[in-house]
Amino acid sequence: MWLVFLCMLIAFGIERHLQAKKSAAASQAITQAVSSLAHQDESHTYDLAYKSAWIAIRHDSVSSDAIEQMLTNHHSRAEVLLFKPIQEWTILLADELPDLSEPAEDDRLLMMLEDLSKIFGEVQYFANCRTVEYYAWVKYTEGKMQRAYSYVWETMLNEGEQTKSEEVHVPEYVSEGELLPDEELVLAIVQDWSILPEGLVLEKSIKTS
C-alpha cells in the first residue's frame, strides 16, 4: 500500500514539475515576442494575431494615464504599447504581464482586466501562441467576468458560459470530449468578439518603474 502511495506522490510531483515548465515556457514566449515588437521603428505597423497576447478595449479614447495607474496599482513593471484606435477598439500589448498559463497567476491578470472593465466598459484578453500551445480568451463587461478560458497543453481555466461564437466554432476542435484549440479557433473568436489586431499604429509606449 505504501508503495502505491509513494508512486502516486512521485507522479504528482512530476506532473506539477511539468506543469510549471509549461507555464514558464508560455510566459517566456509571450514576453520575448512582446519585447521584440516593443523596439520596432515608430513608423512600423503591427500585426499581433499570432505568437502574441493582447488586451482589446471597446473604447476609442483610452487614457495612457489610466493604463499607467492600473499597472502601478497592480505592481506591474510592464512596458505597454498603446495603439491608435481601430474602429471602436483600442489594443494594448504588454510584456511581463501575468498570464493565464499558471493558475497562481490567474487572479492577478483577471483583477487587472476587471479594473480596466470598470473604467472602460468592455475589455477582452487573448493569447495565441502556437509555439507553446498557449491559447486564451477572456471577456469582462462593466467589471464583471462574462467568459474566461485558457489552455496550455490542457485546459487551465474554464469559467462562465460559452459565448455564441464558441458554440459555433468550438465543436470542430473537440476530440474525445476534450477541447484542442489552435490559432484559428482563437482568431475566429477574436473576429466575433472584437477586431483582429492587424495593421496597428503605435500611439504611445508606457513604462512603469
PDB file of C-alpha atoms in Angstrom:
ATOM      1  CA  MET A   1       0.000   0.000   0.000  1.00  0.00           C
ATOM      2  CA  TRP A   2       2.778   2.399   0.919  1.00  0.00           C
ATOM      3  CA  LEU A   3       4.486   1.668  -2.397  1.00  0.00           C
ATOM      4  CA  VAL A   4       1.342   2.678  -4.312  1.00  0.00           C
ATOM      5  CA  PHE A   5       1.102   5.838  -2.232  1.00  0.00           C
ATOM      6  CA  LEU A   6       4.772   6.623  -2.914  1.00  0.00           C
ATOM      7  CA  CYS A   7       4.245   6.137  -6.638  1.00  0.00           C
ATOM      8  CA  MET A   8       1.254   8.475  -6.513  1.00  0.00           C
ATOM      9  CA  LEU A   9       3.343  11.142  -4.765  1.00  0.00           C
ATOM     10  CA  ILE A  10       6.110  10.812  -7.342  1.00  0.00           C
ATOM     11  CA  ALA A  11       3.631  11.016 -10.221  1.00  0.00           C
ATOM     12  CA  PHE A  12       2.011  14.079  -8.663  1.00  0.00           C
ATOM     13  CA  GLY A  13       5.422  15.723  -8.251  1.00  0.00           C
ATOM     14  CA  ILE A  14       6.349  15.016 -11.852  1.00  0.00           C
ATOM     15  CA  GLU A  15       3.029  16.408 -13.074  1.00  0.00           C
ATOM     16  CA  ARG A  16       3.479  19.595 -11.029  1.00  0.00           C
ATOM     17  CA  HIS A  17       7.035  19.970 -12.349  1.00  0.00           C
ATOM     18  CA  LEU A  18       5.947  19.531 -15.971  1.00  0.00           C
ATOM     19  CA  GLN A  19       3.077  21.976 -15.500  1.00  0.00           C
ATOM     20  CA  ALA A  20       5.442  24.557 -14.019  1.00  0.00           C
ATOM     21  CA  LYS A  21       7.768  24.121 -17.015  1.00  0.00           C
ATOM     22  CA  LYS A  22       4.851  24.534 -19.441  1.00  0.00           C
ATOM     23  CA  SER A  23       3.644  27.657 -17.664  1.00  0.00           C
ATOM     24  CA  ALA A  24       7.115  29.176 -17.543  1.00  0.00           C
ATOM     25  CA  ALA A  25       7.621  28.444 -21.245  1.00  0.00           C
ATOM     26  CA  ALA A  26       4.339  30.131 -22.137  1.00  0.00           C
ATOM     27  CA  SER A  27       5.133  33.224 -20.076  1.00  0.00           C
ATOM     28  CA  GLN A  28       8.639  33.457 -21.505  1.00  0.00           C
ATOM     29  CA  ALA A  29       7.438  33.048 -25.089  1.00  0.00           C
ATOM     30  CA  ILE A  30       4.869  35.845 -24.699  1.00  0.00           C
ATOM     31  CA  THR A  31       7.393  38.176 -23.028  1.00  0.00           C
ATOM     32  CA  GLN A  32      10.010  37.588 -25.731  1.00  0.00           C
ATOM     33  CA  ALA A  33       7.505  38.150 -28.524  1.00  0.00           C
ATOM     34  CA  VAL A  34       6.256  41.381 -26.978  1.00  0.00           C
ATOM     35  CA  SER A  35       9.744  42.670 -26.178  1.00  0.00           C
ATOM     36  CA  SER A  36      10.856  42.207 -29.776  1.00  0.00           C
ATOM     37  CA  LEU A  37       7.848  44.141 -31.028  1.00  0.00           C
ATOM     38  CA  ALA A  38       8.281  46.917 -28.481  1.00  0.00           C
ATOM     39  CA  HIS A  39      11.500  48.122 -30.092  1.00  0.00           C
ATOM     40  CA  GLN A  40      10.362  48.442 -33.676  1.00  0.00           C
ATOM     41  CA  ASP A  41      10.703  51.707 -35.559  1.00  0.00           C
ATOM     42  CA  GLU A  42       7.889  54.177 -34.816  1.00  0.00           C
ATOM     43  CA  SER A  43       6.661  54.018 -38.407  1.00  0.00           C
ATOM     44  CA  HIS A  44       6.225  50.256 -38.163  1.00  0.00           C
ATOM     45  CA  THR A  45       2.732  48.782 -38.320  1.00  0.00           C
ATOM     46  CA  TYR A  46       1.984  45.863 -36.062  1.00  0.00           C
ATOM     47  CA  ASP A  47       0.222  42.555 -36.664  1.00  0.00           C
ATOM     48  CA  LEU A  48      -0.322  40.792 -33.354  1.00  0.00           C
ATOM     49  CA  ALA A  49      -2.655  37.967 -34.307  1.00  0.00           C
ATOM     50  CA  TYR A  50      -0.013  35.232 -33.942  1.00  0.00           C
ATOM     51  CA  LYS A  51       2.575  34.417 -31.258  1.00  0.00           C
ATOM     52  CA  SER A  52       1.242  37.125 -29.009  1.00  0.00           C
ATOM     53  CA  ALA A  53      -1.166  38.084 -26.235  1.00  0.00           C
ATOM     54  CA  TRP A  54      -3.084  41.341 -26.164  1.00  0.00           C
ATOM     55  CA  ILE A  55      -5.860  43.289 -24.486  1.00  0.00           C
ATOM     56  CA  ALA A  56      -8.720  44.763 -26.517  1.00  0.00           C
ATOM     57  CA  ILE A  57     -10.741  47.637 -25.046  1.00  0.00           C
ATOM     58  CA  ARG A  58     -14.029  48.740 -26.578  1.00  0.00           C
ATOM     59  CA  HIS A  59     -13.206  52.434 -26.344  1.00  0.00           C
ATOM     60  CA  ASP A  60     -11.640  54.866 -28.818  1.00  0.00           C
ATOM     61  CA  SER A  61     -10.146  57.206 -26.213  1.00  0.00           C
ATOM     62  CA  VAL A  62      -8.093  55.184 -23.776  1.00  0.00           C
ATOM     63  CA  SER A  63      -6.006  57.372 -21.489  1.00  0.00           C
ATOM     64  CA  SER A  64      -2.372  56.394 -21.084  1.00  0.00           C
ATOM     65  CA  ASP A  65      -2.578  57.798 -17.537  1.00  0.00           C
ATOM     66  CA  ALA A  66      -5.347  55.293 -16.728  1.00  0.00           C
ATOM     67  CA  ILE A  67      -3.233  52.415 -18.053  1.00  0.00           C
ATOM     68  CA  GLU A  68      -0.171  53.534 -16.107  1.00  0.00           C
ATOM     69  CA  GLN A  69      -2.223  53.898 -12.928  1.00  0.00           C
ATOM     70  CA  MET A  70      -3.702  50.437 -13.395  1.00  0.00           C
ATOM     71  CA  LEU A  71      -0.233  48.911 -13.785  1.00  0.00           C
ATOM     72  CA  THR A  72       1.003  50.776 -10.713  1.00  0.00           C
ATOM     73  CA  ASN A  73      -1.993  49.625  -8.662  1.00  0.00           C
ATOM     74  CA  HIS A  74      -1.206  46.027  -9.542  1.00  0.00           C
ATOM     75  CA  HIS A  75       2.558  46.364  -9.009  1.00  0.00           C
ATOM     76  CA  SER A  76       3.336  45.519 -12.610  1.00  0.00           C
ATOM     77  CA  ARG A  77       6.548  46.739 -14.224  1.00  0.00           C
ATOM     78  CA  ALA A  78       5.381  46.003 -17.723  1.00  0.00           C
ATOM     79  CA  GLU A  79       6.106  48.025 -20.813  1.00  0.00           C
ATOM     80  CA  VAL A  80       2.790  48.652 -22.547  1.00  0.00           C
ATOM     81  CA  LEU A  81       2.301  49.592 -26.173  1.00  0.00           C
ATOM     82  CA  LEU A  82      -0.876  51.614 -26.634  1.00  0.00           C
ATOM     83  CA  PHE A  83      -2.079  51.580 -30.245  1.00  0.00           C
ATOM     84  CA  LYS A  84      -4.214  54.067 -32.094  1.00  0.00           C
ATOM     85  CA  PRO A  85      -7.881  53.025 -32.105  1.00  0.00           C
ATOM     86  CA  ILE A  86      -9.271  50.956 -34.955  1.00  0.00           C
ATOM     87  CA  GLN A  87     -12.991  51.436 -35.369  1.00  0.00           C
ATOM     88  CA  GLU A  88     -14.201  51.452 -31.753  1.00  0.00           C
ATOM     89  CA  TRP A  89     -11.385  49.314 -30.346  1.00  0.00           C
ATOM     90  CA  THR A  90      -8.065  50.129 -28.677  1.00  0.00           C
ATOM     91  CA  ILE A  91      -5.407  47.422 -28.449  1.00  0.00           C
ATOM     92  CA  LEU A  92      -2.814  47.108 -25.685  1.00  0.00           C
ATOM     93  CA  LEU A  93       0.282  44.944 -25.897  1.00  0.00           C
ATOM     94  CA  ALA A  94       2.462  44.430 -22.827  1.00  0.00           C
ATOM     95  CA  ASP A  95       5.455  42.428 -21.726  1.00  0.00           C
ATOM     96  CA  GLU A  96       5.812  40.876 -18.271  1.00  0.00           C
ATOM     97  CA  LEU A  97       2.116  40.925 -17.507  1.00  0.00           C
ATOM     98  CA  PRO A  98       0.726  37.969 -15.557  1.00  0.00           C
ATOM     99  CA  ASP A  99      -0.954  35.476 -17.852  1.00  0.00           C
ATOM    100  CA  LEU A 100      -3.331  32.523 -17.696  1.00  0.00           C
ATOM    101  CA  SER A 101      -0.763  29.767 -18.155  1.00  0.00           C
ATOM    102  CA  GLU A 102      -0.253  29.361 -14.411  1.00  0.00           C
ATOM    103  CA  PRO A 103      -3.210  29.040 -12.001  1.00  0.00           C
ATOM    104  CA  ALA A 104      -1.383  31.057  -9.335  1.00  0.00           C
ATOM    105  CA  GLU A 105      -1.178  33.999 -11.743  1.00  0.00           C
ATOM    106  CA  ASP A 106      -4.791  33.891 -12.955  1.00  0.00           C
ATOM    107  CA  ASP A 107      -6.180  36.225 -10.320  1.00  0.00           C
ATOM    108  CA  ARG A 108      -3.581  38.922 -10.993  1.00  0.00           C
ATOM    109  CA  LEU A 109      -4.443  39.210 -14.676  1.00  0.00           C
ATOM    110  CA  LEU A 110      -8.178  38.830 -14.111  1.00  0.00           C
ATOM    111  CA  MET A 111      -8.144  41.598 -11.490  1.00  0.00           C
ATOM    112  CA  MET A 112      -6.379  43.898 -13.930  1.00  0.00           C
ATOM    113  CA  LEU A 113      -8.955  43.150 -16.615  1.00  0.00           C
ATOM    114  CA  GLU A 114     -11.744  43.697 -14.103  1.00  0.00           C
ATOM    115  CA  ASP A 115     -10.357  47.112 -13.158  1.00  0.00           C
ATOM    116  CA  LEU A 116      -9.978  48.136 -16.798  1.00  0.00           C
ATOM    117  CA  SER A 117     -13.529  46.994 -17.476  1.00  0.00           C
ATOM    118  CA  LYS A 118     -14.853  49.130 -14.635  1.00  0.00           C
ATOM    119  CA  ILE A 119     -13.270  52.152 -16.317  1.00  0.00           C
ATOM    120  CA  PHE A 120     -13.883  51.442 -19.996  1.00  0.00           C
ATOM    121  CA  GLY A 121     -16.854  49.048 -20.083  1.00  0.00           C
ATOM    122  CA  GLU A 122     -15.869  46.042 -22.193  1.00  0.00           C
ATOM    123  CA  VAL A 123     -12.378  44.548 -22.048  1.00  0.00           C
ATOM    124  CA  GLN A 124     -11.073  41.372 -23.663  1.00  0.00           C
ATOM    125  CA  TYR A 125      -7.845  39.384 -23.406  1.00  0.00           C
ATOM    126  CA  PHE A 126      -6.497  36.969 -25.989  1.00  0.00           C
ATOM    127  CA  ALA A 127      -3.443  34.731 -26.185  1.00  0.00           C
ATOM    128  CA  ASN A 128      -2.471  32.972 -29.380  1.00  0.00           C
ATOM    129  CA  CYS A 129       0.953  31.368 -29.078  1.00  0.00           C
ATOM    130  CA  ARG A 130       1.312  28.118 -31.010  1.00  0.00           C
ATOM    131  CA  THR A 131       4.971  27.542 -30.072  1.00  0.00           C
ATOM    132  CA  VAL A 132       3.965  26.671 -26.501  1.00  0.00           C
ATOM    133  CA  GLU A 133       0.305  25.790 -27.162  1.00  0.00           C
ATOM    134  CA  TYR A 134      -0.934  28.725 -25.092  1.00  0.00           C
ATOM    135  CA  TYR A 135      -4.402  29.916 -26.104  1.00  0.00           C
ATOM    136  CA  ALA A 136      -6.827  32.079 -24.139  1.00  0.00           C
ATOM    137  CA  TRP A 137      -9.904  34.271 -24.488  1.00  0.00           C
ATOM    138  CA  VAL A 138     -11.473  36.377 -21.740  1.00  0.00           C
ATOM    139  CA  LYS A 139     -14.284  38.914 -21.723  1.00  0.00           C
ATOM    140  CA  TYR A 140     -15.252  41.387 -19.000  1.00  0.00           C
ATOM    141  CA  THR A 141     -18.182  43.798 -19.169  1.00  0.00           C
ATOM    142  CA  GLU A 142     -18.766  46.607 -16.654  1.00  0.00           C
ATOM    143  CA  GLY A 143     -16.363  44.974 -14.221  1.00  0.00           C
ATOM    144  CA  LYS A 144     -17.959  41.518 -14.400  1.00  0.00           C
ATOM    145  CA  MET A 145     -16.443  38.423 -15.964  1.00  0.00           C
ATOM    146  CA  GLN A 146     -18.517  37.027 -18.800  1.00  0.00           C
ATOM    147  CA  ARG A 147     -16.150  34.322 -20.006  1.00  0.00           C
ATOM    148  CA  ALA A 148     -12.614  33.108 -19.289  1.00  0.00           C
ATOM    149  CA  TYR A 149     -10.844  30.191 -20.942  1.00  0.00           C
ATOM    150  CA  SER A 150      -7.157  29.283 -21.168  1.00  0.00           C
ATOM    151  CA  TYR A 151      -5.208  26.305 -22.454  1.00  0.00           C
ATOM    152  CA  VAL A 152      -1.574  25.246 -22.151  1.00  0.00           C
ATOM    153  CA  TRP A 153      -1.436  21.682 -23.498  1.00  0.00           C
ATOM    154  CA  GLU A 154      -4.585  21.164 -21.429  1.00  0.00           C
ATOM    155  CA  THR A 155      -7.478  23.298 -20.201  1.00  0.00           C
ATOM    156  CA  MET A 156      -6.211  25.513 -17.374  1.00  0.00           C
ATOM    157  CA  LEU A 157      -9.167  27.836 -16.810  1.00  0.00           C
ATOM    158  CA  ASN A 158     -12.789  27.474 -17.847  1.00  0.00           C
ATOM    159  CA  GLU A 159     -15.220  29.910 -16.223  1.00  0.00           C
ATOM    160  CA  GLY A 160     -18.504  31.411 -17.359  1.00  0.00           C
ATOM    161  CA  GLU A 161     -20.877  30.202 -20.047  1.00  0.00           C
ATOM    162  CA  GLN A 162     -19.723  29.617 -23.594  1.00  0.00           C
ATOM    163  CA  THR A 163     -20.459  32.518 -25.889  1.00  0.00           C
ATOM    164  CA  LYS A 164     -22.378  32.169 -29.139  1.00  0.00           C
ATOM    165  CA  SER A 165     -19.083  32.337 -31.015  1.00  0.00           C
ATOM    166  CA  GLU A 166     -17.735  29.373 -29.058  1.00  0.00           C
ATOM    167  CA  GLU A 167     -20.934  27.414 -29.565  1.00  0.00           C
ATOM    168  CA  VAL A 168     -20.410  27.810 -33.308  1.00  0.00           C
ATOM    169  CA  HIS A 169     -16.658  27.204 -33.587  1.00  0.00           C
ATOM    170  CA  VAL A 170     -15.595  25.047 -30.626  1.00  0.00           C
ATOM    171  CA  PRO A 171     -17.302  21.760 -31.697  1.00  0.00           C
ATOM    172  CA  GLU A 172     -14.854  21.476 -34.601  1.00  0.00           C
ATOM    173  CA  TYR A 173     -11.979  21.355 -32.108  1.00  0.00           C
ATOM    174  CA  VAL A 174     -13.356  18.795 -29.653  1.00  0.00           C
ATOM    175  CA  SER A 175     -11.835  15.310 -29.771  1.00  0.00           C
ATOM    176  CA  GLU A 176     -12.982  12.540 -27.425  1.00  0.00           C
ATOM    177  CA  GLY A 177     -14.644  15.112 -25.214  1.00  0.00           C
ATOM    178  CA  GLU A 178     -11.550  17.304 -24.913  1.00  0.00           C
ATOM    179  CA  LEU A 179     -11.160  20.769 -26.437  1.00  0.00           C
ATOM    180  CA  LEU A 180      -7.978  21.067 -28.505  1.00  0.00           C
ATOM    181  CA  PRO A 181      -7.800  24.724 -29.554  1.00  0.00           C
ATOM    182  CA  ASP A 182      -5.433  26.164 -32.109  1.00  0.00           C
ATOM    183  CA  GLU A 183      -4.570  29.547 -33.631  1.00  0.00           C
ATOM    184  CA  GLU A 184      -7.509  29.589 -35.988  1.00  0.00           C
ATOM    185  CA  LEU A 185     -10.046  28.951 -33.246  1.00  0.00           C
ATOM    186  CA  VAL A 186      -8.684  31.879 -31.242  1.00  0.00           C
ATOM    187  CA  LEU A 187      -8.833  34.168 -34.261  1.00  0.00           C
ATOM    188  CA  ALA A 188     -12.377  33.073 -35.090  1.00  0.00           C
ATOM    189  CA  ILE A 189     -13.439  34.090 -31.578  1.00  0.00           C
ATOM    190  CA  VAL A 190     -11.465  37.333 -31.837  1.00  0.00           C
ATOM    191  CA  GLN A 191     -13.276  38.285 -35.025  1.00  0.00           C
ATOM    192  CA  ASP A 192     -16.675  37.563 -33.496  1.00  0.00           C
ATOM    193  CA  TRP A 193     -15.953  39.359 -30.227  1.00  0.00           C
ATOM    194  CA  SER A 194     -13.961  42.370 -31.382  1.00  0.00           C
ATOM    195  CA  ILE A 195     -11.351  43.043 -34.076  1.00  0.00           C
ATOM    196  CA  LEU A 196      -8.219  41.363 -35.408  1.00  0.00           C
ATOM    197  CA  PRO A 197      -5.099  43.180 -34.133  1.00  0.00           C
ATOM    198  CA  GLU A 198      -3.604  43.854 -37.548  1.00  0.00           C
ATOM    199  CA  GLY A 199      -2.219  46.970 -39.205  1.00  0.00           C
ATOM    200  CA  LEU A 200      -1.887  48.683 -35.836  1.00  0.00           C
ATOM    201  CA  VAL A 201      -0.104  52.016 -35.470  1.00  0.00           C
ATOM    202  CA  LEU A 202       1.690  52.803 -32.233  1.00  0.00           C
ATOM    203  CA  GLU A 203       0.244  55.672 -30.202  1.00  0.00           C
ATOM    204  CA  LYS A 204       2.469  55.556 -27.121  1.00  0.00           C
ATOM    205  CA  SER A 205       4.824  53.325 -25.178  1.00  0.00           C
ATOM    206  CA  ILE A 206       4.101  53.321 -21.440  1.00  0.00           C
ATOM    207  CA  LYS A 207       6.709  52.172 -18.926  1.00  0.00           C
ATOM    208  CA  THR A 208       6.250  51.758 -15.203  1.00  0.00           C
ATOM    209  CA  SER A 209       9.105  51.727 -12.734  1.00  0.00           C
TER     210      SER A 209
END
